[in-house]
PDB file of C-alpha atoms in Angstrom:
ATOM      1  CA  UNK A   1       0.000   0.001  -0.001  1.00 43.00           C
ATOM      2  CA  UNK A   2       2.902   2.367   0.602  1.00 42.00           C
ATOM      3  CA  UNK A   3       3.944   2.091  -3.036  1.00 47.00           C
ATOM      4  CA  UNK A   4       0.386   2.708  -4.247  1.00 43.00           C
ATOM      5  CA  UNK A   5       0.136   5.756  -1.963  1.00 41.00           C
ATOM      6  CA  UNK A   6       3.369   7.128  -3.386  1.00 42.00           C
ATOM      7  CA  UNK A   7       2.025   6.619  -6.889  1.00 44.00           C
ATOM      8  CA  UNK A   8      -1.138   8.533  -6.045  1.00 44.00           C
ATOM      9  CA  UNK A   9       0.801  11.441  -4.564  1.00 43.00           C
ATOM     10  CA  UNK A  10       3.127  11.541  -7.570  1.00 48.00           C
ATOM     11  CA  UNK A  11       0.176  11.710  -9.913  1.00 47.00           C
ATOM     12  CA  UNK A  12      -1.432  14.567  -7.993  1.00 42.00           C
ATOM     13  CA  UNK A  13       1.821  16.538  -7.778  1.00 44.00           C
ATOM     14  CA  UNK A  14       2.603  16.111 -11.460  1.00 45.00           C
ATOM     15  CA  UNK A  15      -0.829  17.186 -12.619  1.00 43.00           C
ATOM     16  CA  UNK A  16      -1.225  20.312 -10.535  1.00 40.00           C
ATOM     17  CA  UNK A  17       0.913  22.179 -13.079  1.00 39.00           C
ATOM     18  CA  UNK A  18      -1.729  21.942 -15.774  1.00 38.00           C
ATOM     19  CA  UNK A  19      -5.317  20.795 -15.779  1.00 37.00           C
ATOM     20  CA  UNK A  20      -5.645  20.064 -19.472  1.00 37.00           C
ATOM     21  CA  UNK A  21      -3.878  20.285 -22.794  1.00 39.00           C
ATOM     22  CA  UNK A  22      -6.421  22.470 -24.601  1.00 41.00           C
ATOM     23  CA  UNK A  23      -9.242  24.872 -23.923  1.00 45.00           C
ATOM     24  CA  UNK A  24     -11.913  22.716 -25.541  1.00 75.00           C
ATOM     25  CA  UNK A  25     -14.806  22.149 -23.160  1.00 88.00           C
ATOM     26  CA  UNK A  26     -15.892  18.603 -22.255  1.00 94.00           C
ATOM     27  CA  UNK A  27     -18.933  17.185 -24.026  1.00 96.00           C
ATOM     28  CA  UNK A  28     -21.739  16.684 -21.511  1.00 97.00           C
ATOM     29  CA  UNK A  29     -24.219  13.854 -22.174  1.00 97.00           C
ATOM     30  CA  UNK A  30     -27.561  13.578 -20.365  1.00 96.00           C
ATOM     31  CA  UNK A  31     -27.388   9.803 -20.717  1.00 97.00           C
ATOM     32  CA  UNK A  32     -24.688   8.503 -23.010  1.00 96.00           C
ATOM     33  CA  UNK A  33     -25.866   5.935 -25.555  1.00 95.00           C
ATOM     34  CA  UNK A  34     -24.155   4.279 -28.481  1.00 94.00           C
ATOM     35  CA  UNK A  35     -25.587   5.249 -31.843  1.00 94.00           C
ATOM     36  CA  UNK A  36     -27.224   2.495 -33.881  1.00 93.00           C
ATOM     37  CA  UNK A  37     -24.696   0.619 -36.036  1.00 93.00           C
ATOM     38  CA  UNK A  38     -21.727   2.480 -34.549  1.00 95.00           C
ATOM     39  CA  UNK A  39     -18.787   0.250 -33.748  1.00 96.00           C
ATOM     40  CA  UNK A  40     -17.486  -0.125 -30.220  1.00 97.00           C
ATOM     41  CA  UNK A  41     -14.351   1.731 -31.364  1.00 96.00           C
ATOM     42  CA  UNK A  42     -16.285   4.702 -32.745  1.00 95.00           C
ATOM     43  CA  UNK A  43     -18.430   4.842 -29.603  1.00 97.00           C
ATOM     44  CA  UNK A  44     -15.266   4.949 -27.489  1.00 97.00           C
ATOM     45  CA  UNK A  45     -13.910   7.887 -29.466  1.00 96.00           C
ATOM     46  CA  UNK A  46     -17.155   9.787 -28.881  1.00 96.00           C
ATOM     47  CA  UNK A  47     -16.371   9.457 -25.177  1.00 97.00           C
ATOM     48  CA  UNK A  48     -12.893  10.759 -26.019  1.00 97.00           C
ATOM     49  CA  UNK A  49     -14.540  13.897 -27.371  1.00 95.00           C
ATOM     50  CA  UNK A  50     -14.575  13.270 -31.120  1.00 93.00           C
ATOM     51  CA  UNK A  51     -17.365  12.605 -33.608  1.00 90.00           C
ATOM     52  CA  UNK A  52     -14.996  12.492 -36.572  1.00 90.00           C
ATOM     53  CA  UNK A  53     -14.036   8.829 -36.502  1.00 90.00           C
ATOM     54  CA  UNK A  54     -15.858   6.837 -39.151  1.00 89.00           C
ATOM     55  CA  UNK A  55     -16.726   3.166 -39.461  1.00 90.00           C
ATOM     56  CA  UNK A  56     -16.337   1.134 -42.620  1.00 88.00           C
ATOM     57  CA  UNK A  57     -16.943  -2.419 -43.792  1.00 88.00           C
ATOM     58  CA  UNK A  58     -13.360  -3.513 -43.084  1.00 83.00           C
ATOM     59  CA  UNK A  59     -12.265  -0.979 -40.467  1.00 82.00           C
ATOM     60  CA  UNK A  60      -9.471   0.455 -42.598  1.00 72.00           C
ATOM     61  CA  UNK A  61     -10.986   3.875 -43.187  1.00 65.00           C
ATOM     62  CA  UNK A  62     -11.186   4.920 -39.530  1.00 62.00           C
ATOM     63  CA  UNK A  63     -11.724   8.605 -40.196  1.00 64.00           C
ATOM     64  CA  UNK A  64     -12.991  10.967 -42.834  1.00 62.00           C
ATOM     65  CA  UNK A  65     -10.109  12.286 -44.931  1.00 56.00           C
ATOM     66  CA  UNK A  66      -9.771  15.847 -46.181  1.00 51.00           C
ATOM     67  CA  UNK A  67      -9.538  16.328 -49.974  1.00 47.00           C
ATOM     68  CA  UNK A  68      -6.052  15.624 -51.254  1.00 45.00           C
ATOM     69  CA  UNK A  69      -5.036  13.337 -48.395  1.00 44.00           C
ATOM     70  CA  UNK A  70      -2.903  10.363 -49.355  1.00 43.00           C
ATOM     71  CA  UNK A  71      -3.498   7.091 -47.567  1.00 42.00           C
ATOM     72  CA  UNK A  72      -0.727   4.573 -48.058  1.00 41.00           C
ATOM     73  CA  UNK A  73      -1.212   0.913 -48.810  1.00 37.00           C
ATOM     74  CA  UNK A  74       0.405  -1.620 -46.484  1.00 37.00           C
ATOM     75  CA  UNK A  75       2.952  -2.633 -49.079  1.00 36.00           C
ATOM     76  CA  UNK A  76       4.346   0.882 -49.222  1.00 45.00           C
ATOM     77  CA  UNK A  77       5.570   0.783 -45.634  1.00 46.00           C
ATOM     78  CA  UNK A  78       9.035  -0.533 -46.477  1.00 40.00           C
ATOM     79  CA  UNK A  79       9.370   1.708 -49.534  1.00 41.00           C
ATOM     80  CA  UNK A  80       9.217   4.954 -47.574  1.00 45.00           C
ATOM     81  CA  UNK A  81      12.112   7.373 -47.640  1.00 35.00           C
ATOM     82  CA  UNK A  82      12.710   7.945 -43.936  1.00 34.00           C
ATOM     83  CA  UNK A  83      15.395  10.566 -44.494  1.00 32.00           C
ATOM     84  CA  UNK A  84      14.700  13.975 -43.057  1.00 31.00           C
ATOM     85  CA  UNK A  85      11.235  15.455 -43.211  1.00 30.00           C
ATOM     86  CA  UNK A  86      10.037  12.738 -45.574  1.00 32.00           C
ATOM     87  CA  UNK A  87       9.908  10.389 -42.590  1.00 34.00           C
ATOM     88  CA  UNK A  88       6.672  12.004 -41.494  1.00 36.00           C
ATOM     89  CA  UNK A  89       4.979  10.414 -44.493  1.00 36.00           C
ATOM     90  CA  UNK A  90       4.354   7.323 -42.399  1.00 38.00           C
ATOM     91  CA  UNK A  91       1.638   9.180 -40.506  1.00 40.00           C
ATOM     92  CA  UNK A  92      -1.879   9.308 -41.857  1.00 42.00           C
ATOM     93  CA  UNK A  93      -2.575  12.733 -43.234  1.00 38.00           C
ATOM     94  CA  UNK A  94      -4.136  15.264 -40.906  1.00 38.00           C
ATOM     95  CA  UNK A  95      -7.847  14.501 -40.945  1.00 51.00           C
ATOM     96  CA  UNK A  96     -10.271  17.374 -40.433  1.00 58.00           C
ATOM     97  CA  UNK A  97      -8.016  18.943 -37.822  1.00 65.00           C
ATOM     98  CA  UNK A  98      -8.605  16.019 -35.478  1.00 77.00           C
ATOM     99  CA  UNK A  99      -5.639  15.962 -33.048  1.00 82.00           C
ATOM    100  CA  UNK A 100      -6.529  12.566 -31.617  1.00 90.00           C
ATOM    101  CA  UNK A 101      -5.324  10.771 -34.763  1.00 88.00           C
ATOM    102  CA  UNK A 102      -1.784  12.103 -34.403  1.00 87.00           C
ATOM    103  CA  UNK A 103      -0.801   9.856 -31.483  1.00 92.00           C
ATOM    104  CA  UNK A 104      -2.046   7.091 -29.231  1.00 96.00           C
ATOM    105  CA  UNK A 105      -4.518   8.136 -26.533  1.00 97.00           C
ATOM    106  CA  UNK A 106      -5.387   6.650 -23.170  1.00 98.00           C
ATOM    107  CA  UNK A 107      -9.056   7.175 -22.319  1.00 98.00           C
ATOM    108  CA  UNK A 108      -9.737   6.725 -18.621  1.00 98.00           C
ATOM    109  CA  UNK A 109     -13.149   6.536 -16.994  1.00 98.00           C
ATOM    110  CA  UNK A 110     -13.504   8.146 -13.571  1.00 98.00           C
ATOM    111  CA  UNK A 111     -16.674   7.324 -11.599  1.00 97.00           C
ATOM    112  CA  UNK A 112     -18.582   9.258  -8.930  1.00 97.00           C
ATOM    113  CA  UNK A 113     -17.773  12.684 -10.313  1.00 97.00           C
ATOM    114  CA  UNK A 114     -19.934  15.672  -9.479  1.00 97.00           C
ATOM    115  CA  UNK A 115     -20.604  17.702 -12.610  1.00 96.00           C
ATOM    116  CA  UNK A 116     -19.610  20.936 -10.897  1.00 95.00           C
ATOM    117  CA  UNK A 117     -16.023  19.697 -10.571  1.00 96.00           C
ATOM    118  CA  UNK A 118     -15.382  19.413 -14.311  1.00 95.00           C
ATOM    119  CA  UNK A 119     -14.928  23.177 -14.414  1.00 92.00           C
ATOM    120  CA  UNK A 120     -11.836  22.739 -12.224  1.00 94.00           C
ATOM    121  CA  UNK A 121     -10.786  19.206 -13.188  1.00 96.00           C
ATOM    122  CA  UNK A 122      -7.407  18.792 -11.503  1.00 96.00           C
ATOM    123  CA  UNK A 123      -8.738  16.231  -9.048  1.00 97.00           C
ATOM    124  CA  UNK A 124     -10.497  14.240 -11.770  1.00 98.00           C
ATOM    125  CA  UNK A 125      -7.357  14.163 -13.920  1.00 97.00           C
ATOM    126  CA  UNK A 126      -5.238  13.139 -10.934  1.00 97.00           C
ATOM    127  CA  UNK A 127      -7.542  10.196 -10.239  1.00 98.00           C
ATOM    128  CA  UNK A 128      -7.304   9.108 -13.866  1.00 98.00           C
ATOM    129  CA  UNK A 129      -3.535   9.472 -13.888  1.00 97.00           C
ATOM    130  CA  UNK A 130      -3.301   7.392 -10.732  1.00 97.00           C
ATOM    131  CA  UNK A 131      -5.106   4.548 -12.495  1.00 97.00           C
ATOM    132  CA  UNK A 132      -2.451   4.465 -15.239  1.00 97.00           C
ATOM    133  CA  UNK A 133       0.328   4.491 -12.650  1.00 96.00           C
ATOM    134  CA  UNK A 134      -1.315   1.658 -10.762  1.00 96.00           C
ATOM    135  CA  UNK A 135      -1.566  -0.455 -13.929  1.00 97.00           C
ATOM    136  CA  UNK A 136       2.149   0.090 -14.559  1.00 96.00           C
ATOM    137  CA  UNK A 137       2.884  -0.890 -10.971  1.00 95.00           C
ATOM    138  CA  UNK A 138       0.787  -4.047 -11.269  1.00 95.00           C
ATOM    139  CA  UNK A 139       2.686  -4.908 -14.453  1.00 95.00           C
ATOM    140  CA  UNK A 140       5.959  -4.765 -12.547  1.00 94.00           C
ATOM    141  CA  UNK A 141       7.153  -1.391 -13.850  1.00 95.00           C
ATOM    142  CA  UNK A 142       8.747   0.733 -11.152  1.00 93.00           C
ATOM    143  CA  UNK A 143       9.191   4.440 -11.823  1.00 94.00           C
ATOM    144  CA  UNK A 144      12.935   5.078 -11.958  1.00 94.00           C
ATOM    145  CA  UNK A 145      12.672   8.764 -12.791  1.00 95.00           C
ATOM    146  CA  UNK A 146       9.983  11.258 -13.681  1.00 95.00           C
ATOM    147  CA  UNK A 147       9.906  14.800 -14.954  1.00 96.00           C
ATOM    148  CA  UNK A 148       6.863  16.976 -15.539  1.00 96.00           C
ATOM    149  CA  UNK A 149       6.897  19.791 -18.072  1.00 96.00           C
ATOM    150  CA  UNK A 150       4.077  22.164 -18.966  1.00 94.00           C
ATOM    151  CA  UNK A 151       2.785  19.635 -21.534  1.00 94.00           C
ATOM    152  CA  UNK A 152       3.657  16.108 -20.383  1.00 95.00           C
ATOM    153  CA  UNK A 153       4.965  13.660 -17.825  1.00 96.00           C
ATOM    154  CA  UNK A 154       8.226  12.039 -18.897  1.00 96.00           C
ATOM    155  CA  UNK A 155       8.395   8.697 -17.109  1.00 97.00           C
ATOM    156  CA  UNK A 156      11.254   6.198 -17.164  1.00 95.00           C
ATOM    157  CA  UNK A 157      10.592   2.733 -15.736  1.00 95.00           C
ATOM    158  CA  UNK A 158      12.861  -0.032 -14.561  1.00 90.00           C
ATOM    159  CA  UNK A 159      12.202  -3.759 -14.623  1.00 88.00           C
ATOM    160  CA  UNK A 160      14.799  -6.504 -14.838  1.00 82.00           C
ATOM    161  CA  UNK A 161      12.841  -8.504 -17.400  1.00 88.00           C
ATOM    162  CA  UNK A 162      10.478  -6.595 -19.677  1.00 92.00           C
ATOM    163  CA  UNK A 163      12.399  -3.310 -19.700  1.00 93.00           C
ATOM    164  CA  UNK A 164      15.592  -5.163 -20.491  1.00 92.00           C
ATOM    165  CA  UNK A 165      13.818  -6.818 -23.424  1.00 94.00           C
ATOM    166  CA  UNK A 166      12.645  -3.450 -24.699  1.00 94.00           C
ATOM    167  CA  UNK A 167      15.970  -1.647 -24.399  1.00 92.00           C
ATOM    168  CA  UNK A 168      17.751  -4.225 -26.525  1.00 92.00           C
ATOM    169  CA  UNK A 169      16.127  -2.356 -29.428  1.00 93.00           C
ATOM    170  CA  UNK A 170      14.628   0.864 -28.024  1.00 91.00           C
ATOM    171  CA  UNK A 171      16.690   3.380 -26.101  1.00 87.00           C
ATOM    172  CA  UNK A 172      14.498   3.716 -23.029  1.00 90.00           C
ATOM    173  CA  UNK A 173      11.708   1.999 -21.162  1.00 94.00           C
ATOM    174  CA  UNK A 174       9.259   4.776 -20.592  1.00 95.00           C
ATOM    175  CA  UNK A 175       6.299   6.883 -21.619  1.00 95.00           C
ATOM    176  CA  UNK A 176       5.582  10.489 -22.456  1.00 96.00           C
ATOM    177  CA  UNK A 177       2.074  11.088 -21.135  1.00 97.00           C
ATOM    178  CA  UNK A 178       0.144  14.264 -21.782  1.00 96.00           C
ATOM    179  CA  UNK A 179      -1.121  16.031 -18.682  1.00 96.00           C
ATOM    180  CA  UNK A 180      -4.677  15.057 -19.499  1.00 96.00           C
ATOM    181  CA  UNK A 181      -8.021  16.711 -20.129  1.00 96.00           C
ATOM    182  CA  UNK A 182     -11.623  15.827 -19.385  1.00 97.00           C
ATOM    183  CA  UNK A 183     -13.126  14.961 -22.757  1.00 97.00           C
ATOM    184  CA  UNK A 184     -16.698  14.087 -21.771  1.00 97.00           C
ATOM    185  CA  UNK A 185     -19.081  13.674 -18.856  1.00 98.00           C
ATOM    186  CA  UNK A 186     -22.185  11.498 -18.503  1.00 97.00           C
ATOM    187  CA  UNK A 187     -24.759  13.029 -16.176  1.00 97.00           C
ATOM    188  CA  UNK A 188     -26.704   9.813 -15.619  1.00 97.00           C
ATOM    189  CA  UNK A 189     -23.741   7.677 -14.531  1.00 97.00           C
ATOM    190  CA  UNK A 190     -21.752  10.604 -13.073  1.00 98.00           C
ATOM    191  CA  UNK A 191     -18.720   9.399 -14.993  1.00 98.00           C
ATOM    192  CA  UNK A 192     -16.020  11.601 -16.466  1.00 98.00           C
ATOM    193  CA  UNK A 193     -13.682  10.491 -19.253  1.00 98.00           C
ATOM    194  CA  UNK A 194     -10.112  11.784 -19.286  1.00 98.00           C
ATOM    195  CA  UNK A 195      -7.761  11.502 -22.254  1.00 98.00           C
ATOM    196  CA  UNK A 196      -3.958  11.389 -22.105  1.00 98.00           C
ATOM    197  CA  UNK A 197      -1.829  11.648 -25.214  1.00 97.00           C
ATOM    198  CA  UNK A 198       0.527   8.675 -25.075  1.00 96.00           C
ATOM    199  CA  UNK A 199       3.979   8.497 -26.626  1.00 93.00           C
ATOM    200  CA  UNK A 200       6.072   5.499 -25.763  1.00 88.00           C
ATOM    201  CA  UNK A 201       3.663   3.136 -27.456  1.00 93.00           C
ATOM    202  CA  UNK A 202       5.570  -0.052 -26.696  1.00 96.00           C
ATOM    203  CA  UNK A 203       5.011   0.486 -22.979  1.00 97.00           C
ATOM    204  CA  UNK A 204       1.418   1.661 -23.498  1.00 96.00           C
ATOM    205  CA  UNK A 205       0.572  -1.576 -25.325  1.00 97.00           C
ATOM    206  CA  UNK A 206       2.314  -3.624 -22.641  1.00 97.00           C
ATOM    207  CA  UNK A 207       0.138  -1.997 -19.975  1.00 97.00           C
ATOM    208  CA  UNK A 208      -2.993  -2.960 -21.902  1.00 97.00           C
ATOM    209  CA  UNK A 209      -1.830  -6.463 -22.875  1.00 95.00           C
ATOM    210  CA  UNK A 210      -3.795  -8.231 -20.158  1.00 92.00           C
ATOM    211  CA  UNK A 211      -5.636  -5.436 -18.348  1.00 96.00           C
ATOM    212  CA  UNK A 212      -9.312  -6.392 -18.096  1.00 95.00           C
ATOM    213  CA  UNK A 213     -10.608  -3.449 -16.113  1.00 96.00           C
ATOM    214  CA  UNK A 214     -13.567  -1.591 -17.597  1.00 96.00           C
ATOM    215  CA  UNK A 215     -12.134   1.849 -16.898  1.00 97.00           C
ATOM    216  CA  UNK A 216      -9.200   2.234 -19.325  1.00 98.00           C
ATOM    217  CA  UNK A 217      -9.126   2.267 -23.138  1.00 98.00           C
ATOM    218  CA  UNK A 218      -6.238   2.830 -25.553  1.00 98.00           C
ATOM    219  CA  UNK A 219      -6.703   4.294 -29.023  1.00 97.00           C
ATOM    220  CA  UNK A 220      -3.844   3.651 -31.455  1.00 96.00           C
ATOM    221  CA  UNK A 221      -3.515   5.151 -34.957  1.00 92.00           C
ATOM    222  CA  UNK A 222      -2.845   2.972 -37.957  1.00 88.00           C
ATOM    223  CA  UNK A 223       0.712   4.308 -38.400  1.00 88.00           C
ATOM    224  CA  UNK A 224       3.142   6.518 -36.529  1.00 89.00           C
ATOM    225  CA  UNK A 225       6.681   7.596 -37.286  1.00 88.00           C
ATOM    226  CA  UNK A 226       9.344  10.253 -37.028  1.00 85.00           C
ATOM    227  CA  UNK A 227      13.041  10.838 -37.545  1.00 82.00           C
ATOM    228  CA  UNK A 228      15.830  12.979 -38.923  1.00 80.00           C
ATOM    229  CA  UNK A 229      18.810  12.648 -41.242  1.00 81.00           C
ATOM    230  CA  UNK A 230      20.567  10.263 -38.827  1.00 85.00           C
ATOM    231  CA  UNK A 231      17.842   7.988 -37.560  1.00 87.00           C
ATOM    232  CA  UNK A 232      14.180   7.351 -38.428  1.00 89.00           C
ATOM    233  CA  UNK A 233      11.516   4.959 -37.221  1.00 90.00           C
ATOM    234  CA  UNK A 234       7.990   3.853 -37.961  1.00 91.00           C
ATOM    235  CA  UNK A 235       5.394   1.658 -36.290  1.00 92.00           C
ATOM    236  CA  UNK A 236       2.460  -0.005 -37.954  1.00 91.00           C
ATOM    237  CA  UNK A 237      -0.652  -1.390 -36.238  1.00 92.00           C
ATOM    238  CA  UNK A 238      -2.587  -2.350 -39.369  1.00 87.00           C
ATOM    239  CA  UNK A 239      -5.541  -0.021 -38.837  1.00 89.00           C
ATOM    240  CA  UNK A 240      -6.910   2.477 -36.355  1.00 92.00           C
ATOM    241  CA  UNK A 241      -7.613   0.526 -33.160  1.00 94.00           C
ATOM    242  CA  UNK A 242      -9.209   0.755 -29.752  1.00 97.00           C
ATOM    243  CA  UNK A 243      -7.947  -1.673 -27.098  1.00 98.00           C
ATOM    244  CA  UNK A 244     -10.168  -2.440 -24.116  1.00 98.00           C
ATOM    245  CA  UNK A 245     -10.415  -5.327 -21.661  1.00 97.00           C
ATOM    246  CA  UNK A 246      -7.899  -7.456 -23.536  1.00 95.00           C
ATOM    247  CA  UNK A 247      -9.591  -7.049 -26.923  1.00 97.00           C
ATOM    248  CA  UNK A 248      -8.672  -5.153 -30.081  1.00 97.00           C
ATOM    249  CA  UNK A 249     -11.479  -3.301 -31.853  1.00 96.00           C
ATOM    250  CA  UNK A 250     -11.467  -1.870 -35.367  1.00 95.00           C
ATOM    251  CA  UNK A 251     -13.796   0.790 -36.719  1.00 94.00           C
ATOM    252  CA  UNK A 252     -16.063  -1.766 -38.421  1.00 94.00           C
ATOM    253  CA  UNK A 253     -19.711  -0.829 -38.874  1.00 94.00           C
ATOM    254  CA  UNK A 254     -21.996  -2.544 -36.391  1.00 95.00           C
ATOM    255  CA  UNK A 255     -19.306  -4.355 -34.406  1.00 94.00           C
ATOM    256  CA  UNK A 256     -19.919  -4.569 -30.671  1.00 94.00           C
ATOM    257  CA  UNK A 257     -17.480  -5.173 -27.843  1.00 95.00           C
ATOM    258  CA  UNK A 258     -18.007  -8.932 -28.181  1.00 94.00           C
ATOM    259  CA  UNK A 259     -16.774  -8.791 -31.782  1.00 94.00           C
ATOM    260  CA  UNK A 260     -13.308  -7.640 -30.738  1.00 95.00           C
ATOM    261  CA  UNK A 261     -10.379 -10.023 -31.178  1.00 95.00           C
ATOM    262  CA  UNK A 262      -7.991 -11.102 -28.444  1.00 96.00           C
ATOM    263  CA  UNK A 263      -5.075  -8.719 -28.074  1.00 96.00           C
ATOM    264  CA  UNK A 264      -2.669 -11.601 -28.635  1.00 94.00           C
ATOM    265  CA  UNK A 265      -3.715 -11.497 -32.302  1.00 94.00           C
ATOM    266  CA  UNK A 266      -2.487  -7.923 -32.779  1.00 95.00           C
ATOM    267  CA  UNK A 267       0.539  -7.730 -35.044  1.00 93.00           C
ATOM    268  CA  UNK A 268       2.626  -4.656 -34.268  1.00 94.00           C
ATOM    269  CA  UNK A 269       5.532  -3.935 -36.575  1.00 94.00           C
ATOM    270  CA  UNK A 270       8.500  -1.662 -35.864  1.00 94.00           C
ATOM    271  CA  UNK A 271      10.780  -0.301 -38.574  1.00 92.00           C
ATOM    272  CA  UNK A 272      13.963   1.731 -38.132  1.00 91.00           C
ATOM    273  CA  UNK A 273      16.662   3.115 -40.379  1.00 91.00           C
ATOM    274  CA  UNK A 274      20.176   4.019 -39.224  1.00 90.00           C
ATOM    275  CA  UNK A 275      22.135   6.384 -41.466  1.00 89.00           C
ATOM    276  CA  UNK A 276      25.647   6.773 -40.030  1.00 85.00           C
ATOM    277  CA  UNK A 277      28.481   4.527 -41.128  1.00 84.00           C
ATOM    278  CA  UNK A 278      30.161   4.657 -37.718  1.00 82.00           C
ATOM    279  CA  UNK A 279      27.967   3.632 -34.775  1.00 82.00           C
ATOM    280  CA  UNK A 280      30.190   5.566 -32.358  1.00 79.00           C
ATOM    281  CA  UNK A 281      29.005   8.828 -33.917  1.00 79.00           C
ATOM    282  CA  UNK A 282      25.630   8.395 -32.279  1.00 77.00           C
ATOM    283  CA  UNK A 283      25.147  10.157 -28.960  1.00 74.00           C
ATOM    284  CA  UNK A 284      24.866   7.442 -26.300  1.00 71.00           C
ATOM    285  CA  UNK A 285      22.482   9.659 -24.392  1.00 69.00           C
ATOM    286  CA  UNK A 286      19.873   9.134 -27.097  1.00 70.00           C
ATOM    287  CA  UNK A 287      20.921   5.800 -28.623  1.00 78.00           C
ATOM    288  CA  UNK A 288      21.738   3.113 -26.114  1.00 76.00           C
ATOM    289  CA  UNK A 289      22.261   0.390 -28.715  1.00 81.00           C
ATOM    290  CA  UNK A 290      23.081   1.991 -32.086  1.00 85.00           C
ATOM    291  CA  UNK A 291      23.151  -0.318 -35.094  1.00 88.00           C
ATOM    292  CA  UNK A 292      25.067  -0.526 -38.322  1.00 88.00           C
ATOM    293  CA  UNK A 293      23.849   1.641 -41.162  1.00 90.00           C
ATOM    294  CA  UNK A 294      20.767   0.118 -42.728  1.00 91.00           C
ATOM    295  CA  UNK A 295      17.093  -0.735 -42.338  1.00 92.00           C
ATOM    296  CA  UNK A 296      15.651  -3.078 -39.702  1.00 93.00           C
ATOM    297  CA  UNK A 297      12.211  -4.600 -39.289  1.00 93.00           C
ATOM    298  CA  UNK A 298      10.770  -6.218 -36.155  1.00 95.00           C
ATOM    299  CA  UNK A 299       7.682  -7.862 -34.752  1.00 95.00           C
ATOM    300  CA  UNK A 300       6.930  -6.446 -31.302  1.00 96.00           C
ATOM    301  CA  UNK A 301       5.591  -8.840 -28.652  1.00 96.00           C
ATOM    302  CA  UNK A 302       3.535  -6.753 -26.290  1.00 94.00           C
ATOM    303  CA  UNK A 303       3.174  -9.436 -23.611  1.00 94.00           C
ATOM    304  CA  UNK A 304       6.862  -9.154 -22.628  1.00 95.00           C
ATOM    305  CA  UNK A 305       8.079  -6.111 -24.619  1.00 96.00           C
ATOM    306  CA  UNK A 306      10.453  -8.205 -26.713  1.00 96.00           C
ATOM    307  CA  UNK A 307      11.224  -8.029 -30.430  1.00 96.00           C
ATOM    308  CA  UNK A 308      11.870 -10.521 -33.204  1.00 96.00           C
ATOM    309  CA  UNK A 309      13.881  -9.209 -36.133  1.00 95.00           C
ATOM    310  CA  UNK A 310      12.336  -9.927 -39.526  1.00 92.00           C
ATOM    311  CA  UNK A 311      13.681 -10.012 -43.077  1.00 91.00           C
ATOM    312  CA  UNK A 312      13.022  -6.749 -44.854  1.00 88.00           C
ATOM    313  CA  UNK A 313      11.002  -8.541 -47.521  1.00 84.00           C
ATOM    314  CA  UNK A 314       8.559  -9.964 -44.942  1.00 82.00           C
ATOM    315  CA  UNK A 315       4.985  -9.685 -46.191  1.00 77.00           C
ATOM    316  CA  UNK A 316       2.819  -7.843 -43.693  1.00 69.00           C
TER     317      UNK A 316
END
């Protein structure tokens, strides 16, 4: 209990610096109901504050695209030029100014919330943040260090097994979590929903790998990526997803929670490209295990945060 208490206090302290990441007001529902034929995933994103996510027959559309947007086929993933600014091409194009599609998002349900408190939501956000910290603790991740800026919590974990698996490929075992905002409130159930932008997706997926609580959801975009002239990376989840209670849900018209597939069936692919001929030129502060110049492809195993390297011509 001492550790859990420390986690709670850390969450409260970190979140007092900022109550939310934007000025957008929460959506207030009299009695929240799913719309007829909406997928479980789309319904979840309504709770996250967005009505812009769209269902389709196969779940690949996910959102409405602005004119001129360019969606990439799966087979193009390994053909991307990751050098410089071109590396951002791995992201889906900006869709109707919807910020939620630009990164993964935790959506956390907080019960027994008086509506009057959403105007000053620090306490609500702290309760939601505590839930994420408790999940990490239950998964064996101990906070090694933490820093809070005016936009995010930068958390580094330690764990002799899973974190060691992760850092064989990735530089750090951690998350960058946004400070959170209340996205919606249901008057009938007195439940508030808090969203946290999540960067550090390998850890985020690990936290959700066997969590069966009804109070936490994770949205993940179809593709993410970034980089510069020295190093670039991309991750590919297949389609826009919502993960909840150990199941993966696509934006497929009419699909309910029961139609979700077990999270063990999620294939999560990581791609990286190293540009420098001499590995020693990389700053060890940012690259714990630099690799020889070239491209690398991996399957990520979210149950233990390990990787399996794949041939570059692997069919996805």
